[in-house]
Tab-separated table of C-alpha atoms in Angstrom:
chain	number	residue	atom	x	y	z
A	1	ARG	CA	-3.384	62.681	132.805
A	2	SER	CA	-5.205	59.406	133.152
A	3	ALA	CA	-4.173	56.562	130.903
A	4	GLY	CA	-5.870	56.736	127.581
A	5	ILE	CA	-7.186	60.293	128.108
A	6	PHE	CA	-5.611	63.381	126.479
A	7	GLN	CA	-5.668	66.808	128.081
A	8	ARG	CA	-6.329	69.970	126.102
A	9	GLY	CA	-3.174	71.323	124.461
A	10	GLU	CA	-1.169	68.147	124.874
A	11	PRO	CA	1.147	67.577	121.847
A	12	LEU	CA	0.628	64.464	119.730
A	13	GLN	CA	3.377	62.298	118.313
A	14	ALA	CA	3.408	61.391	114.624
A	15	ALA	CA	2.078	57.899	114.145
A	16	ALA	CA	2.850	55.420	111.419
A	17	ALA	CA	0.010	54.717	108.988
A	18	LEU	CA	-1.830	51.522	109.756
A	19	PHE	CA	-2.649	50.986	106.041
A	20	PRO	CA	0.121	52.382	103.793
A	21	ARG	CA	-1.054	53.538	100.318
A	22	ILE	CA	-0.520	50.869	97.706
A	23	GLU	CA	-0.044	52.228	94.172
A	24	SER	CA	-2.178	50.298	91.750
A	25	GLU	CA	-0.792	48.966	88.501
A	26	LYS	CA	-3.210	51.340	86.725
A	27	ASP	CA	-1.783	54.389	88.567
A	28	ALA	CA	1.754	53.401	87.617
A	29	LYS	CA	0.831	53.106	83.938
A	30	GLN	CA	-0.815	56.544	83.995
A	31	GLU	CA	2.261	58.152	85.487
A	32	LYS	CA	4.735	56.571	83.076
A	33	PRO	CA	3.856	54.673	79.880
A	34	SER	CA	5.578	51.351	79.457
A	35	LYS	CA	8.378	50.897	76.948
A	36	GLN	CA	6.237	48.386	75.105
A	37	LYS	CA	3.461	50.957	74.654
A	38	GLN	CA	5.950	53.586	73.514
A	39	LYS	CA	7.341	51.251	70.879
A	40	GLY	CA	3.850	50.504	69.567
A	41	GLN	CA	2.858	54.111	68.949
A	42	PRO	CA	1.971	54.886	65.319
A	43	GLN	CA	4.586	56.761	63.341
A	44	GLY	CA	2.086	58.380	60.932
A	45	GLU	CA	-0.446	57.279	58.357
A	46	VAL	CA	0.650	55.249	55.332
A	47	ASP	CA	-0.153	56.964	52.037
A	48	PRO	CA	-3.092	55.062	50.469
A	49	ALA	CA	-1.283	54.993	47.119
A	50	SER	CA	1.444	52.847	48.701
A	51	LYS	CA	-1.021	50.021	49.342
A	52	LEU	CA	-2.055	49.471	45.715
A	53	ASP	CA	-0.256	47.488	43.015
A	54	PHE	CA	-0.686	48.917	39.503
A	55	ARG	CA	0.828	46.990	36.575
A	56	VAL	CA	1.070	47.220	32.830
A	57	VAL	CA	-0.601	44.144	31.314
A	58	ARG	CA	-1.575	42.901	27.850
A	59	VAL	CA	-4.993	41.586	26.833
A	60	ALA	CA	-4.205	38.092	25.521
A	61	GLU	CA	-7.773	36.790	24.992
A	62	VAL	CA	-11.256	38.311	24.826
A	63	ALA	CA	-14.558	36.464	25.278
A	64	ASP	CA	-18.164	37.403	25.982
A	65	HIS	CA	-19.413	36.829	29.499
A	66	PRO	CA	-22.064	34.097	29.181
A	67	ASP	CA	-24.440	35.689	31.721
A	68	ALA	CA	-23.816	39.447	31.440
A	69	ASP	CA	-24.442	41.380	28.239
A	70	GLY	CA	-22.145	44.297	29.137
A	71	LEU	CA	-19.121	42.271	30.278
A	72	PHE	CA	-16.087	40.854	28.526
A	73	VAL	CA	-14.017	38.097	30.116
A	74	LEU	CA	-10.363	38.973	29.514
A	75	GLN	CA	-7.277	36.802	29.888
A	76	LEU	CA	-4.306	39.005	30.761
A	77	ASP	CA	-0.583	38.571	30.301
A	78	ALA	CA	0.834	40.209	33.429
A	79	GLY	CA	4.551	39.651	32.798
A	80	PRO	CA	7.120	37.406	34.473
A	81	GLU	CA	6.506	38.491	38.088
A	82	LEU	CA	2.743	37.932	38.132
A	83	GLU	CA	0.867	34.907	36.881
A	84	ALA	CA	-1.613	35.313	34.028
A	85	ARG	CA	-5.051	36.219	35.264
A	86	GLN	CA	-8.674	36.613	34.321
A	87	VAL	CA	-10.632	39.856	34.646
A	88	CYS	CA	-14.278	40.660	33.929
A	89	ALA	CA	-14.570	44.142	32.449
A	90	GLY	CA	-17.654	46.205	31.611
A	91	LEU	CA	-16.278	47.544	28.335
A	92	LYS	CA	-18.748	46.346	25.698
A	93	HIS	CA	-20.252	49.832	25.335
A	94	SER	CA	-16.799	51.314	24.709
A	95	TYR	CA	-14.693	48.753	22.796
A	96	THR	CA	-15.037	45.813	20.446
A	97	ALA	CA	-13.236	42.546	21.123
A	98	ASP	CA	-10.815	43.281	18.287
A	99	GLU	CA	-9.968	46.692	19.762
A	100	LEU	CA	-9.080	45.069	23.084
A	101	LEU	CA	-7.054	42.119	21.825
A	102	ASN	CA	-3.299	42.595	22.385
A	103	ARG	CA	-3.884	46.056	23.826
A	104	ARG	CA	-1.694	47.178	26.736
A	105	VAL	CA	-3.673	48.465	29.691
A	106	VAL	CA	-3.197	49.315	33.376
A	107	LEU	CA	-4.334	46.749	35.959
A	108	PHE	CA	-5.164	47.277	39.633
A	109	ALA	CA	-3.448	43.975	40.352
A	110	ASN	CA	-3.896	43.360	44.084
A	111	LEU	CA	-7.647	43.914	44.184
A	112	LYS	CA	-9.368	41.137	46.133
A	113	PRO	CA	-10.778	38.499	43.751
A	114	ALA	CA	-14.534	38.581	43.230
A	115	LYS	CA	-17.101	36.658	41.208
A	116	LEU	CA	-19.109	38.627	38.647
A	117	ARG	CA	-22.174	36.672	37.575
A	118	GLY	CA	-20.445	33.427	38.530
A	119	ILE	CA	-17.050	34.074	36.886
A	120	GLU	CA	-14.006	35.005	38.960
A	121	SER	CA	-12.354	38.351	38.284
A	122	ARG	CA	-8.870	39.074	39.651
A	123	GLY	CA	-8.224	42.765	39.264
A	124	MET	CA	-9.619	45.864	37.611
A	125	LEU	CA	-8.581	47.791	34.492
A	126	LEU	CA	-8.111	51.540	34.907
A	127	ALA	CA	-10.285	53.699	32.666
A	128	ALA	CA	-11.411	57.319	32.535
A	129	ASP	CA	-15.122	58.112	32.651
A	130	LEU	CA	-16.647	59.476	29.439
A	131	PRO	CA	-20.163	60.753	28.666
A	132	ASP	CA	-22.939	58.268	27.858
A	133	ASN	CA	-21.566	55.665	30.323
A	134	LYS	CA	-18.535	55.009	28.149
A	135	ALA	CA	-14.939	54.607	29.266
A	136	ALA	CA	-11.465	55.295	27.892
A	137	LEU	CA	-8.859	52.757	29.007
A	138	ILE	CA	-5.708	54.256	30.477
A	139	ASP	CA	-2.879	53.851	27.964
A	140	PRO	CA	0.595	52.798	29.177
A	141	GLY	CA	2.019	53.207	25.668
A	142	GLU	CA	5.078	51.066	25.035
A	143	ILE	CA	5.938	50.499	28.708
A	144	GLU	CA	6.933	46.858	29.105
A	145	VAL	CA	4.286	44.357	30.205
A	146	GLY	CA	4.622	43.537	33.901
A	147	THR	CA	6.111	46.926	34.826
A	148	ALA	CA	5.064	48.221	38.248
A	149	LEU	CA	3.680	51.764	38.303
A	150	GLN	CA	4.082	54.444	40.940
A	151	PHE	CA	2.513	57.802	41.817
A	152	GLY	CA	5.224	60.435	41.995
A	153	ASP	CA	7.653	59.599	44.785
A	154	VAL	CA	5.102	57.762	46.943
A	155	PRO	CA	6.901	54.568	48.083
A	156	LEU	CA	5.535	51.204	46.984
A	157	ALA	CA	4.429	48.847	49.765
A	158	PRO	CA	1.341	47.090	48.331
A	159	LYS	CA	-0.972	45.008	50.487
A	160	SER	CA	-1.452	41.366	49.522
A	161	LYS	CA	-5.161	42.075	48.974
A	162	ALA	CA	-6.590	45.574	48.639
A	163	SER	CA	-10.211	46.657	48.311
A	164	ILE	CA	-12.258	49.082	46.243
A	165	LYS	CA	-12.440	51.280	49.363
A	166	ASP	CA	-8.625	51.471	49.327
A	167	PHE	CA	-8.738	52.482	45.666
A	168	ASP	CA	-11.473	55.094	46.130
A	169	LYS	CA	-9.314	56.987	48.635
A	170	LEU	CA	-7.058	58.086	45.767
A	171	LYS	CA	-9.721	59.965	43.759
A	172	LEU	CA	-7.784	59.605	40.503
A	173	SER	CA	-8.361	61.961	37.585
A	174	VAL	CA	-6.922	62.940	34.222
A	175	GLN	CA	-4.608	65.943	34.538
A	176	SER	CA	-2.667	67.415	31.606
A	177	GLY	CA	-2.932	64.190	29.633
A	178	GLY	CA	-1.793	61.938	32.469
A	179	VAL	CA	-3.263	60.111	35.466
A	180	ALA	CA	-2.913	62.035	38.716
A	181	TYR	CA	-3.443	61.467	42.424
A	182	GLY	CA	-3.316	64.957	43.913
A	183	SER	CA	-0.001	66.353	42.688
A	184	HIS	CA	1.431	62.860	42.047
A	185	ARG	CA	1.428	61.556	38.467
A	186	LEU	CA	1.441	57.871	37.531
A	187	HIS	CA	4.643	56.616	35.908
A	188	ALA	CA	6.833	53.533	35.534
A	189	ALA	CA	8.333	52.819	38.951
A	190	ASP	CA	11.838	52.348	37.562
A	191	SER	CA	11.610	55.231	35.024
A	192	PRO	CA	9.863	58.397	36.298
A	193	ASP	CA	10.097	59.941	32.814
A	194	LEU	CA	7.759	57.247	31.422
A	195	GLU	CA	4.379	58.666	32.403
A	196	ILE	CA	1.030	56.979	31.892
A	197	LYS	CA	-1.103	58.846	29.348
A	198	SER	CA	-4.792	59.404	28.732
A	199	ASP	CA	-6.570	61.289	25.946
A	200	ALA	CA	-9.746	61.579	28.042
A	201	PRO	CA	-11.082	65.069	28.836
A	202	GLU	CA	-9.307	67.122	31.486
A	203	SER	CA	-10.401	66.307	35.072
A	204	ALA	CA	-12.236	63.112	34.000
A	205	SER	CA	-12.468	60.655	36.899
A	206	VAL	CA	-10.418	57.454	36.633
A	207	HIS	CA	-11.827	54.160	37.950
């Protein structure tokens, strides 16, 4: 044959590729995830009840809110672990000042602070909804002031600052005279036999 011209049927020799395939970094990641990515994979959702800090507190002082007819301004004794705090509570339609003074109640303690009509409120008191826009405060009985509360066996790992949206995920209600989150009942964290009570009607929502 002439140089550079192939005849019909002439075998060809295998040739090396002029441009070898280069695997991109993206291809490599698709084939095998990195160790760093594997370590960062979520291990399951955290129970929303774990994120909230509920405490037994005592109402130490009661005053009228100067700019809101339905609000009391309460000073709370929260025990040795938490500093005393102020909470604005819409309880004037349900309780007198005398009925609140020195009463033990349950506080949603790590709720983000907010100003209600110009006065800071640091937390929220738990109460069951009653007819006629009234409320029945959740009663911790003789459980010691400052005691942390827990739902069933849900582990406690509260956020530094939680929100109302975090709280609303629980959908709390009164069940058999106690406060329940699904099948979990609220009790003293260090004494499961000490349950939190409520004399509100069965299935009443708790907020």
